[in-house]
Amino acid sequence: MAKQPRAWQRMLSGRRLDLLDPTPVDIEIEDIAHGLAFVARWNGQTRGEHAYSVAEHSLLVETLFTRICPDEPAKWQLAALLHDAPEYVIGDMISPVKAAVGPGYGALDERLAGAIHIRFGLPATIPVKIKKLIKKADKVSAWMEAIQIAGFSRSEADRLFGAPEPGLIRDLSIRLRPPAVTRAEFTHRHAALLGAMT
């Protein structure tokens, strides 16, 4: 009988996460924050001395989500912060690659997201209304990233992601920081939102 390929990854926390059947007990925020702080958005094709990490992007998306809907409770802010959390083990794929890989990537992402959500007191599946609001914040972040660090023209970014309302992005800019700094801020923000949920 053929040996099954290994489908788990050892985390720095010592946890062993089964990618095909993830359980909340094997998920630690330190692993997520560390992984996301070292995963580059845009396949690393960005300007600057540091890669623009998924952790940095996630912090921006949570800020934008809170500006879009300031009256939503902390649990949905946490959902925004964790919207790309599965990428701590499966990496960040640009949309064209996701389309080429097909539905298998989406199913893997959903299983991991469900386990992550349960681990931190969220429903496995985020309500559609909240997902749409998070996606809106995600697109605004992508627009900002595209024109500030990824080499897109404003017209190209407008066409691909939609031009945001100027007030929504006032005083915000893309930050390129060392992974350790972003990891610490991500972990701190996660703890603050968890505390606000209790």
PDB file of N, CA and C in Angstrom, residues 10-105:
ATOM      1  N   ARG A  10       5.059  21.246  11.265  1.00  0.00           N
ATOM      2  CA  ARG A  10       5.476  21.554  12.632  1.00  0.00           C
ATOM      3  C   ARG A  10       5.619  23.060  12.762  1.00  0.00           C
ATOM      4  N   MET A  11       5.008  23.613  13.807  1.00  0.00           N
ATOM      5  CA  MET A  11       5.064  25.050  14.068  1.00  0.00           C
ATOM      6  C   MET A  11       6.162  25.348  15.091  1.00  0.00           C
ATOM      7  N   LEU A  12       6.593  26.599  15.139  1.00  0.00           N
ATOM      8  CA  LEU A  12       7.615  26.976  16.105  1.00  0.00           C
ATOM      9  C   LEU A  12       7.141  26.809  17.541  1.00  0.00           C
ATOM     10  N   SER A  13       5.837  26.856  17.748  1.00  0.00           N
ATOM     11  CA  SER A  13       5.283  26.635  19.092  1.00  0.00           C
ATOM     12  C   SER A  13       5.409  25.181  19.518  1.00  0.00           C
ATOM     13  N   GLY A  14       5.723  24.295  18.562  1.00  0.00           N
ATOM     14  CA  GLY A  14       5.758  22.863  18.841  1.00  0.00           C
ATOM     15  C   GLY A  14       4.499  22.149  18.375  1.00  0.00           C
ATOM     16  N   ARG A  15       3.469  22.909  18.022  1.00  0.00           N
ATOM     17  CA  ARG A  15       2.225  22.306  17.526  1.00  0.00           C
ATOM     18  C   ARG A  15       2.465  21.639  16.177  1.00  0.00           C
ATOM     19  N   ARG A  16       1.675  20.633  15.888  1.00  0.00           N
ATOM     20  CA  ARG A  16       1.730  19.953  14.594  1.00  0.00           C
ATOM     21  C   ARG A  16       0.366  20.135  13.936  1.00  0.00           C
ATOM     22  N   LEU A  17       0.319  20.998  12.944  1.00  0.00           N
ATOM     23  CA  LEU A  17      -0.948  21.351  12.307  1.00  0.00           C
ATOM     24  C   LEU A  17      -1.183  20.487  11.079  1.00  0.00           C
ATOM     25  N   ASP A  18      -2.283  19.746  11.101  1.00  0.00           N
ATOM     26  CA  ASP A  18      -2.700  18.930   9.957  1.00  0.00           C
ATOM     27  C   ASP A  18      -3.422  19.851   8.982  1.00  0.00           C
ATOM     28  N   LEU A  19      -2.851  20.050   7.813  1.00  0.00           N
ATOM     29  CA  LEU A  19      -3.428  20.986   6.850  1.00  0.00           C
ATOM     30  C   LEU A  19      -4.739  20.484   6.257  1.00  0.00           C
ATOM     31  N   LEU A  20      -4.914  19.163   6.193  1.00  0.00           N
ATOM     32  CA  LEU A  20      -6.136  18.610   5.612  1.00  0.00           C
ATOM     33  C   LEU A  20      -7.257  18.484   6.628  1.00  0.00           C
ATOM     34  N   ASP A  21      -6.902  18.399   7.904  1.00  0.00           N
ATOM     35  CA  ASP A  21      -7.899  18.271   8.961  1.00  0.00           C
ATOM     36  C   ASP A  21      -7.455  19.097  10.166  1.00  0.00           C
ATOM     37  N   PRO A  22      -7.417  20.423  10.020  1.00  0.00           N
ATOM     38  CA  PRO A  22      -6.899  21.268  11.108  1.00  0.00           C
ATOM     39  C   PRO A  22      -7.852  21.302  12.296  1.00  0.00           C
ATOM     40  N   THR A  23      -7.295  21.326  13.485  1.00  0.00           N
ATOM     41  CA  THR A  23      -8.106  21.434  14.693  1.00  0.00           C
ATOM     42  C   THR A  23      -7.724  22.708  15.442  1.00  0.00           C
ATOM     43  N   PRO A  24      -8.694  23.371  16.061  1.00  0.00           N
ATOM     44  CA  PRO A  24      -8.401  24.615  16.778  1.00  0.00           C
ATOM     45  C   PRO A  24      -7.320  24.472  17.846  1.00  0.00           C
ATOM     46  N   VAL A  25      -7.220  23.310  18.470  1.00  0.00           N
ATOM     47  CA  VAL A  25      -6.251  23.132  19.553  1.00  0.00           C
ATOM     48  C   VAL A  25      -4.804  23.239  19.064  1.00  0.00           C
ATOM     49  N   ASP A  26      -4.578  23.050  17.765  1.00  0.00           N
ATOM     50  CA  ASP A  26      -3.217  23.121  17.213  1.00  0.00           C
ATOM     51  C   ASP A  26      -2.871  24.495  16.652  1.00  0.00           C
ATOM     52  N   ILE A  27      -3.702  25.478  16.945  1.00  0.00           N
ATOM     53  CA  ILE A  27      -3.496  26.821  16.399  1.00  0.00           C
ATOM     54  C   ILE A  27      -3.112  27.775  17.521  1.00  0.00           C
ATOM     55  N   GLU A  28      -2.008  28.482  17.321  1.00  0.00           N
ATOM     56  CA  GLU A  28      -1.520  29.467  18.292  1.00  0.00           C
ATOM     57  C   GLU A  28      -1.320  30.805  17.592  1.00  0.00           C
ATOM     58  N   ILE A  29      -1.689  31.892  18.247  1.00  0.00           N
ATOM     59  CA  ILE A  29      -1.564  33.206  17.628  1.00  0.00           C
ATOM     60  C   ILE A  29      -0.107  33.545  17.330  1.00  0.00           C
ATOM     61  N   GLU A  30       0.812  33.086  18.176  1.00  0.00           N
ATOM     62  CA  GLU A  30       2.229  33.372  17.927  1.00  0.00           C
ATOM     63  C   GLU A  30       2.700  32.758  16.612  1.00  0.00           C
ATOM     64  N   ASP A  31       2.204  31.561  16.300  1.00  0.00           N
ATOM     65  CA  ASP A  31       2.556  30.927  15.024  1.00  0.00           C
ATOM     66  C   ASP A  31       1.980  31.714  13.852  1.00  0.00           C
ATOM     67  N   ILE A  32       0.720  32.146  14.006  1.00  0.00           N
ATOM     68  CA  ILE A  32       0.079  32.918  12.943  1.00  0.00           C
ATOM     69  C   ILE A  32       0.829  34.230  12.717  1.00  0.00           C
ATOM     70  N   ALA A  33       1.078  34.967  13.798  1.00  0.00           N
ATOM     71  CA  ALA A  33       1.745  36.263  13.681  1.00  0.00           C
ATOM     72  C   ALA A  33       3.138  36.112  13.076  1.00  0.00           C
ATOM     73  N   HIS A  34       3.862  35.087  13.503  1.00  0.00           N
ATOM     74  CA  HIS A  34       5.209  34.872  12.973  1.00  0.00           C
ATOM     75  C   HIS A  34       5.152  34.540  11.483  1.00  0.00           C
ATOM     76  N   GLY A  35       4.298  33.598  11.128  1.00  0.00           N
ATOM     77  CA  GLY A  35       4.195  33.200   9.727  1.00  0.00           C
ATOM     78  C   GLY A  35       3.782  34.348   8.826  1.00  0.00           C
ATOM     79  N   LEU A  36       2.731  35.087   9.228  1.00  0.00           N
ATOM     80  CA  LEU A  36       2.238  36.184   8.394  1.00  0.00           C
ATOM     81  C   LEU A  36       3.245  37.321   8.272  1.00  0.00           C
ATOM     82  N   ALA A  37       4.054  37.524   9.312  1.00  0.00           N
ATOM     83  CA  ALA A  37       5.058  38.588   9.270  1.00  0.00           C
ATOM     84  C   ALA A  37       6.181  38.283   8.285  1.00  0.00           C
ATOM     85  N   PHE A  38       6.323  37.009   7.921  1.00  0.00           N
ATOM     86  CA  PHE A  38       7.377  36.608   6.980  1.00  0.00           C
ATOM     87  C   PHE A  38       6.843  36.230   5.596  1.00  0.00           C
ATOM     88  N   VAL A  39       5.520  36.308   5.400  1.00  0.00           N
ATOM     89  CA  VAL A  39       4.934  36.021   4.087  1.00  0.00           C
ATOM     90  C   VAL A  39       4.752  37.346   3.347  1.00  0.00           C
ATOM     91  N   ALA A  40       5.345  37.450   2.163  1.00  0.00           N
ATOM     92  CA  ALA A  40       5.289  38.689   1.382  1.00  0.00           C
ATOM     93  C   ALA A  40       4.038  38.746   0.516  1.00  0.00           C
ATOM     94  N   ARG A  41       3.395  39.898   0.523  1.00  0.00           N
ATOM     95  CA  ARG A  41       2.305  40.157  -0.417  1.00  0.00           C
ATOM     96  C   ARG A  41       2.903  40.441  -1.794  1.00  0.00           C
ATOM     97  N   TRP A  42       2.093  40.313  -2.828  1.00  0.00           N
ATOM     98  CA  TRP A  42       2.488  40.632  -4.204  1.00  0.00           C
ATOM     99  C   TRP A  42       3.688  39.796  -4.658  1.00  0.00           C
ATOM    100  N   ASN A  43       3.818  38.613  -4.107  1.00  0.00           N
ATOM    101  CA  ASN A  43       4.968  37.736  -4.421  1.00  0.00           C
ATOM    102  C   ASN A  43       6.299  38.452  -4.228  1.00  0.00           C
ATOM    103  N   GLY A  44       6.324  39.409  -3.298  1.00  0.00           N
ATOM    104  CA  GLY A  44       7.553  40.137  -3.010  1.00  0.00           C
ATOM    105  C   GLY A  44       7.900  41.212  -4.017  1.00  0.00           C
ATOM    106  N   GLN A  45       7.033  41.428  -5.005  1.00  0.00           N
ATOM    107  CA  GLN A  45       7.316  42.414  -6.053  1.00  0.00           C
ATOM    108  C   GLN A  45       6.834  43.801  -5.617  1.00  0.00           C
ATOM    109  N   THR A  46       7.490  44.309  -4.576  1.00  0.00           N
ATOM    110  CA  THR A  46       7.149  45.623  -4.039  1.00  0.00           C
ATOM    111  C   THR A  46       8.420  46.420  -3.786  1.00  0.00           C
ATOM    112  N   ARG A  47       8.266  47.739  -3.801  1.00  0.00           N
ATOM    113  CA  ARG A  47       9.388  48.628  -3.530  1.00  0.00           C
ATOM    114  C   ARG A  47       9.667  48.672  -2.030  1.00  0.00           C
ATOM    115  N   GLY A  48      10.916  48.970  -1.666  1.00  0.00           N
ATOM    116  CA  GLY A  48      11.240  49.193  -0.269  1.00  0.00           C
ATOM    117  C   GLY A  48      12.296  48.243   0.251  1.00  0.00           C
ATOM    118  N   GLU A  49      12.759  48.553   1.436  1.00  0.00           N
ATOM    119  CA  GLU A  49      13.827  47.771   2.071  1.00  0.00           C
ATOM    120  C   GLU A  49      13.313  46.476   2.699  1.00  0.00           C
ATOM    121  N   HIS A  50      12.032  46.415   2.973  1.00  0.00           N
ATOM    122  CA  HIS A  50      11.429  45.209   3.545  1.00  0.00           C
ATOM    123  C   HIS A  50      10.272  44.771   2.657  1.00  0.00           C
ATOM    124  N   ALA A  51      10.003  43.481   2.662  1.00  0.00           N
ATOM    125  CA  ALA A  51       8.809  42.980   1.978  1.00  0.00           C
ATOM    126  C   ALA A  51       7.576  43.505   2.703  1.00  0.00           C
ATOM    127  N   TYR A  52       6.510  43.701   1.953  1.00  0.00           N
ATOM    128  CA  TYR A  52       5.237  44.079   2.574  1.00  0.00           C
ATOM    129  C   TYR A  52       4.539  42.798   2.970  1.00  0.00           C
ATOM    130  N   SER A  53       4.436  42.564   4.257  1.00  0.00           N
ATOM    131  CA  SER A  53       3.964  41.270   4.752  1.00  0.00           C
ATOM    132  C   SER A  53       2.448  41.185   4.840  1.00  0.00           C
ATOM    133  N   VAL A  54       1.968  39.960   4.883  1.00  0.00           N
ATOM    134  CA  VAL A  54       0.543  39.711   5.078  1.00  0.00           C
ATOM    135  C   VAL A  54       0.112  40.208   6.455  1.00  0.00           C
ATOM    136  N   ALA A  55       0.993  40.137   7.450  1.00  0.00           N
ATOM    137  CA  ALA A  55       0.654  40.659   8.782  1.00  0.00           C
ATOM    138  C   ALA A  55       0.419  42.163   8.719  1.00  0.00           C
ATOM    139  N   GLU A  56       1.281  42.890   8.013  1.00  0.00           N
ATOM    140  CA  GLU A  56       1.113  44.338   7.868  1.00  0.00           C
ATOM    141  C   GLU A  56      -0.182  44.645   7.134  1.00  0.00           C
ATOM    142  N   HIS A  57      -0.441  43.915   6.071  1.00  0.00           N
ATOM    143  CA  HIS A  57      -1.687  44.055   5.311  1.00  0.00           C
ATOM    144  C   HIS A  57      -2.897  43.795   6.206  1.00  0.00           C
ATOM    145  N   SER A  58      -2.827  42.784   7.033  1.00  0.00           N
ATOM    146  CA  SER A  58      -3.950  42.424   7.903  1.00  0.00           C
ATOM    147  C   SER A  58      -4.245  43.515   8.920  1.00  0.00           C
ATOM    148  N   LEU A  59      -3.203  44.131   9.449  1.00  0.00           N
ATOM    149  CA  LEU A  59      -3.391  45.248  10.378  1.00  0.00           C
ATOM    150  C   LEU A  59      -4.089  46.418   9.668  1.00  0.00           C
ATOM    151  N   LEU A  60      -3.705  46.688   8.431  1.00  0.00           N
ATOM    152  CA  LEU A  60      -4.330  47.764   7.667  1.00  0.00           C
ATOM    153  C   LEU A  60      -5.789  47.432   7.355  1.00  0.00           C
ATOM    154  N   VAL A  61      -6.058  46.197   6.961  1.00  0.00           N
ATOM    155  CA  VAL A  61      -7.440  45.801   6.650  1.00  0.00           C
ATOM    156  C   VAL A  61      -8.331  45.956   7.882  1.00  0.00           C
ATOM    157  N   GLU A  62      -7.822  45.586   9.042  1.00  0.00           N
ATOM    158  CA  GLU A  62      -8.621  45.733  10.267  1.00  0.00           C
ATOM    159  C   GLU A  62      -8.892  47.207  10.556  1.00  0.00           C
ATOM    160  N   THR A  63      -7.911  48.069  10.350  1.00  0.00           N
ATOM    161  CA  THR A  63      -8.103  49.510  10.534  1.00  0.00           C
ATOM    162  C   THR A  63      -9.161  50.042   9.563  1.00  0.00           C
ATOM    163  N   LEU A  64      -9.070  49.643   8.299  1.00  0.00           N
ATOM    164  CA  LEU A  64     -10.035  50.087   7.289  1.00  0.00           C
ATOM    165  C   LEU A  64     -11.434  49.559   7.585  1.00  0.00           C
ATOM    166  N   PHE A  65     -11.530  48.294   7.989  1.00  0.00           N
ATOM    167  CA  PHE A  65     -12.824  47.707   8.344  1.00  0.00           C
ATOM    168  C   PHE A  65     -13.480  48.515   9.464  1.00  0.00           C
ATOM    169  N   THR A  66     -12.685  48.889  10.468  1.00  0.00           N
ATOM    170  CA  THR A  66     -13.216  49.650  11.598  1.00  0.00           C
ATOM    171  C   THR A  66     -13.664  51.035  11.155  1.00  0.00           C
ATOM    172  N   ARG A  67     -12.976  51.638  10.185  1.00  0.00           N
ATOM    173  CA  ARG A  67     -13.403  52.935   9.652  1.00  0.00           C
ATOM    174  C   ARG A  67     -14.689  52.799   8.835  1.00  0.00           C
ATOM    175  N   ILE A  68     -14.802  51.710   8.084  1.00  0.00           N
ATOM    176  CA  ILE A  68     -15.988  51.484   7.249  1.00  0.00           C
ATOM    177  C   ILE A  68     -17.224  51.268   8.120  1.00  0.00           C
ATOM    178  N   CYS A  69     -17.069  50.501   9.182  1.00  0.00           N
ATOM    179  CA  CYS A  69     -18.213  50.175  10.044  1.00  0.00           C
ATOM    180  C   CYS A  69     -17.785  50.273  11.518  1.00  0.00           C
ATOM    181  N   PRO A  70     -17.680  51.485  12.036  1.00  0.00           N
ATOM    182  CA  PRO A  70     -17.165  51.686  13.393  1.00  0.00           C
ATOM    183  C   PRO A  70     -18.039  51.106  14.496  1.00  0.00           C
ATOM    184  N   ASP A  71     -19.282  50.792  14.198  1.00  0.00           N
ATOM    185  CA  ASP A  71     -20.174  50.282  15.242  1.00  0.00           C
ATOM    186  C   ASP A  71     -20.196  48.760  15.351  1.00  0.00           C
ATOM    187  N   GLU A  72     -19.454  48.077  14.480  1.00  0.00           N
ATOM    188  CA  GLU A  72     -19.416  46.611  14.572  1.00  0.00           C
ATOM    189  C   GLU A  72     -18.618  46.195  15.813  1.00  0.00           C
ATOM    190  N   PRO A  73     -19.007  45.094  16.452  1.00  0.00           N
ATOM    191  CA  PRO A  73     -18.317  44.668  17.675  1.00  0.00           C
ATOM    192  C   PRO A  73     -16.900  44.162  17.409  1.00  0.00           C
ATOM    193  N   ALA A  74     -16.146  44.061  18.495  1.00  0.00           N
ATOM    194  CA  ALA A  74     -14.737  43.662  18.414  1.00  0.00           C
ATOM    195  C   ALA A  74     -14.550  42.310  17.733  1.00  0.00           C
ATOM    196  N   LYS A  75     -15.535  41.406  17.859  1.00  0.00           N
ATOM    197  CA  LYS A  75     -15.348  40.087  17.241  1.00  0.00           C
ATOM    198  C   LYS A  75     -15.222  40.185  15.729  1.00  0.00           C
ATOM    199  N   TRP A  76     -15.908  41.164  15.122  1.00  0.00           N
ATOM    200  CA  TRP A  76     -15.797  41.293  13.665  1.00  0.00           C
ATOM    201  C   TRP A  76     -14.528  42.050  13.279  1.00  0.00           C
ATOM    202  N   GLN A  77     -14.033  42.912  14.151  1.00  0.00           N
ATOM    203  CA  GLN A  77     -12.715  43.511  13.932  1.00  0.00           C
ATOM    204  C   GLN A  77     -11.655  42.400  13.963  1.00  0.00           C
ATOM    205  N   LEU A  78     -11.816  41.466  14.903  1.00  0.00           N
ATOM    206  CA  LEU A  78     -10.888  40.336  14.975  1.00  0.00           C
ATOM    207  C   LEU A  78     -10.972  39.490  13.703  1.00  0.00           C
ATOM    208  N   ALA A  79     -12.190  39.289  13.201  1.00  0.00           N
ATOM    209  CA  ALA A  79     -12.346  38.540  11.945  1.00  0.00           C
ATOM    210  C   ALA A  79     -11.615  39.249  10.812  1.00  0.00           C
ATOM    211  N   ALA A  80     -11.652  40.583  10.802  1.00  0.00           N
ATOM    212  CA  ALA A  80     -10.930  41.349   9.777  1.00  0.00           C
ATOM    213  C   ALA A  80      -9.426  41.163   9.940  1.00  0.00           C
ATOM    214  N   LEU A  81      -8.936  41.229  11.173  1.00  0.00           N
ATOM    215  CA  LEU A  81      -7.504  41.033  11.412  1.00  0.00           C
ATOM    216  C   LEU A  81      -7.063  39.654  10.940  1.00  0.00           C
ATOM    217  N   LEU A  82      -7.919  38.649  11.123  1.00  0.00           N
ATOM    218  CA  LEU A  82      -7.574  37.262  10.801  1.00  0.00           C
ATOM    219  C   LEU A  82      -8.018  36.837   9.401  1.00  0.00           C
ATOM    220  N   HIS A  83      -8.433  37.783   8.567  1.00  0.00           N
ATOM    221  CA  HIS A  83      -9.032  37.400   7.278  1.00  0.00           C
ATOM    222  C   HIS A  83      -8.087  36.612   6.373  1.00  0.00           C
ATOM    223  N   ASP A  84      -6.791  36.824   6.498  1.00  0.00           N
ATOM    224  CA  ASP A  84      -5.813  36.072   5.702  1.00  0.00           C
ATOM    225  C   ASP A  84      -4.984  35.118   6.565  1.00  0.00           C
ATOM    226  N   ALA A  85      -5.443  34.828   7.763  1.00  0.00           N
ATOM    227  CA  ALA A  85      -4.655  34.018   8.700  1.00  0.00           C
ATOM    228  C   ALA A  85      -4.221  32.662   8.138  1.00  0.00           C
ATOM    229  N   PRO A  86      -5.036  31.962   7.334  1.00  0.00           N
ATOM    230  CA  PRO A  86      -4.559  30.672   6.796  1.00  0.00           C
ATOM    231  C   PRO A  86      -3.245  30.770   6.021  1.00  0.00           C
ATOM    232  N   GLU A  87      -2.924  31.962   5.547  1.00  0.00           N
ATOM    233  CA  GLU A  87      -1.700  32.130   4.766  1.00  0.00           C
ATOM    234  C   GLU A  87      -0.437  31.947   5.607  1.00  0.00           C
ATOM    235  N   TYR A  88      -0.586  31.830   6.921  1.00  0.00           N
ATOM    236  CA  TYR A  88       0.607  31.571   7.736  1.00  0.00           C
ATOM    237  C   TYR A  88       1.181  30.197   7.458  1.00  0.00           C
ATOM    238  N   VAL A  89       0.356  29.313   6.892  1.00  0.00           N
ATOM    239  CA  VAL A  89       0.882  27.996   6.506  1.00  0.00           C
ATOM    240  C   VAL A  89       0.765  27.703   5.016  1.00  0.00           C
ATOM    241  N   ILE A  90      -0.173  28.341   4.318  1.00  0.00           N
ATOM    242  CA  ILE A  90      -0.306  28.029   2.887  1.00  0.00           C
ATOM    243  C   ILE A  90       0.247  29.134   1.996  1.00  0.00           C
ATOM    244  N   GLY A  91       0.752  30.215   2.606  1.00  0.00           N
ATOM    245  CA  GLY A  91       1.354  31.284   1.828  1.00  0.00           C
ATOM    246  C   GLY A  91       0.305  32.162   1.164  1.00  0.00           C
ATOM    247  N   ASP A  92       0.780  33.239   0.581  1.00  0.00           N
ATOM    248  CA  ASP A  92      -0.092  34.184  -0.117  1.00  0.00           C
ATOM    249  C   ASP A  92       0.055  33.960  -1.611  1.00  0.00           C
ATOM    250  N   MET A  93      -1.047  33.643  -2.247  1.00  0.00           N
ATOM    251  CA  MET A  93      -1.030  33.492  -3.701  1.00  0.00           C
ATOM    252  C   MET A  93      -1.765  34.667  -4.314  1.00  0.00           C
ATOM    253  N   ILE A  94      -1.188  35.261  -5.337  1.00  0.00           N
ATOM    254  CA  ILE A  94      -1.889  36.332  -6.035  1.00  0.00           C
ATOM    255  C   ILE A  94      -3.106  35.728  -6.740  1.00  0.00           C
ATOM    256  N   SER A  95      -4.117  36.549  -6.965  1.00  0.00           N
ATOM    257  CA  SER A  95      -5.388  36.064  -7.526  1.00  0.00           C
ATOM    258  C   SER A  95      -5.245  35.247  -8.807  1.00  0.00           C
ATOM    259  N   PRO A  96      -4.377  35.641  -9.758  1.00  0.00           N
ATOM    260  CA  PRO A  96      -4.249  34.826 -10.967  1.00  0.00           C
ATOM    261  C   PRO A  96      -3.777  33.392 -10.682  1.00  0.00           C
ATOM    262  N   VAL A  97      -2.908  33.233  -9.668  1.00  0.00           N
ATOM    263  CA  VAL A  97      -2.437  31.885  -9.330  1.00  0.00           C
ATOM    264  C   VAL A  97      -3.559  31.090  -8.667  1.00  0.00           C
ATOM    265  N   LYS A  98      -4.328  31.730  -7.780  1.00  0.00           N
ATOM    266  CA  LYS A  98      -5.459  31.048  -7.143  1.00  0.00           C
ATOM    267  C   LYS A  98      -6.427  30.532  -8.198  1.00  0.00           C
ATOM    268  N   ALA A  99      -6.679  31.361  -9.218  1.00  0.00           N
ATOM    269  CA  ALA A  99      -7.595  30.952 -10.287  1.00  0.00           C
ATOM    270  C   ALA A  99      -7.046  29.750 -11.040  1.00  0.00           C
ATOM    271  N   ALA A 100      -5.731  29.732 -11.253  1.00  0.00           N
ATOM    272  CA  ALA A 100      -5.110  28.623 -11.978  1.00  0.00           C
ATOM    273  C   ALA A 100      -5.110  27.337 -11.162  1.00  0.00           C
ATOM    274  N   VAL A 101      -4.933  27.457  -9.843  1.00  0.00           N
ATOM    275  CA  VAL A 101      -4.906  26.273  -8.976  1.00  0.00           C
ATOM    276  C   VAL A 101      -6.286  25.630  -8.907  1.00  0.00           C
ATOM    277  N   GLY A 102      -7.323  26.454  -8.894  1.00  0.00           N
ATOM    278  CA  GLY A 102      -8.676  25.929  -8.892  1.00  0.00           C
ATOM    279  C   GLY A 102      -9.288  25.842  -7.500  1.00  0.00           C
ATOM    280  N   PRO A 103     -10.419  25.114  -7.383  1.00  0.00           N
ATOM    281  CA  PRO A 103     -11.195  25.106  -6.143  1.00  0.00           C
ATOM    282  C   PRO A 103     -10.504  24.434  -4.954  1.00  0.00           C
ATOM    283  N   GLY A 104      -9.496  23.629  -5.195  1.00  0.00           N
ATOM    284  CA  GLY A 104      -8.799  22.965  -4.090  1.00  0.00           C
ATOM    285  C   GLY A 104      -8.168  23.942  -3.124  1.00  0.00           C
ATOM    286  N   TYR A 105      -7.631  25.044  -3.649  1.00  0.00           N
ATOM    287  CA  TYR A 105      -7.012  26.060  -2.787  1.00  0.00           C
ATOM    288  C   TYR A 105      -8.067  26.677  -1.875  1.00  0.00           C
TER     289      TYR A 105
END
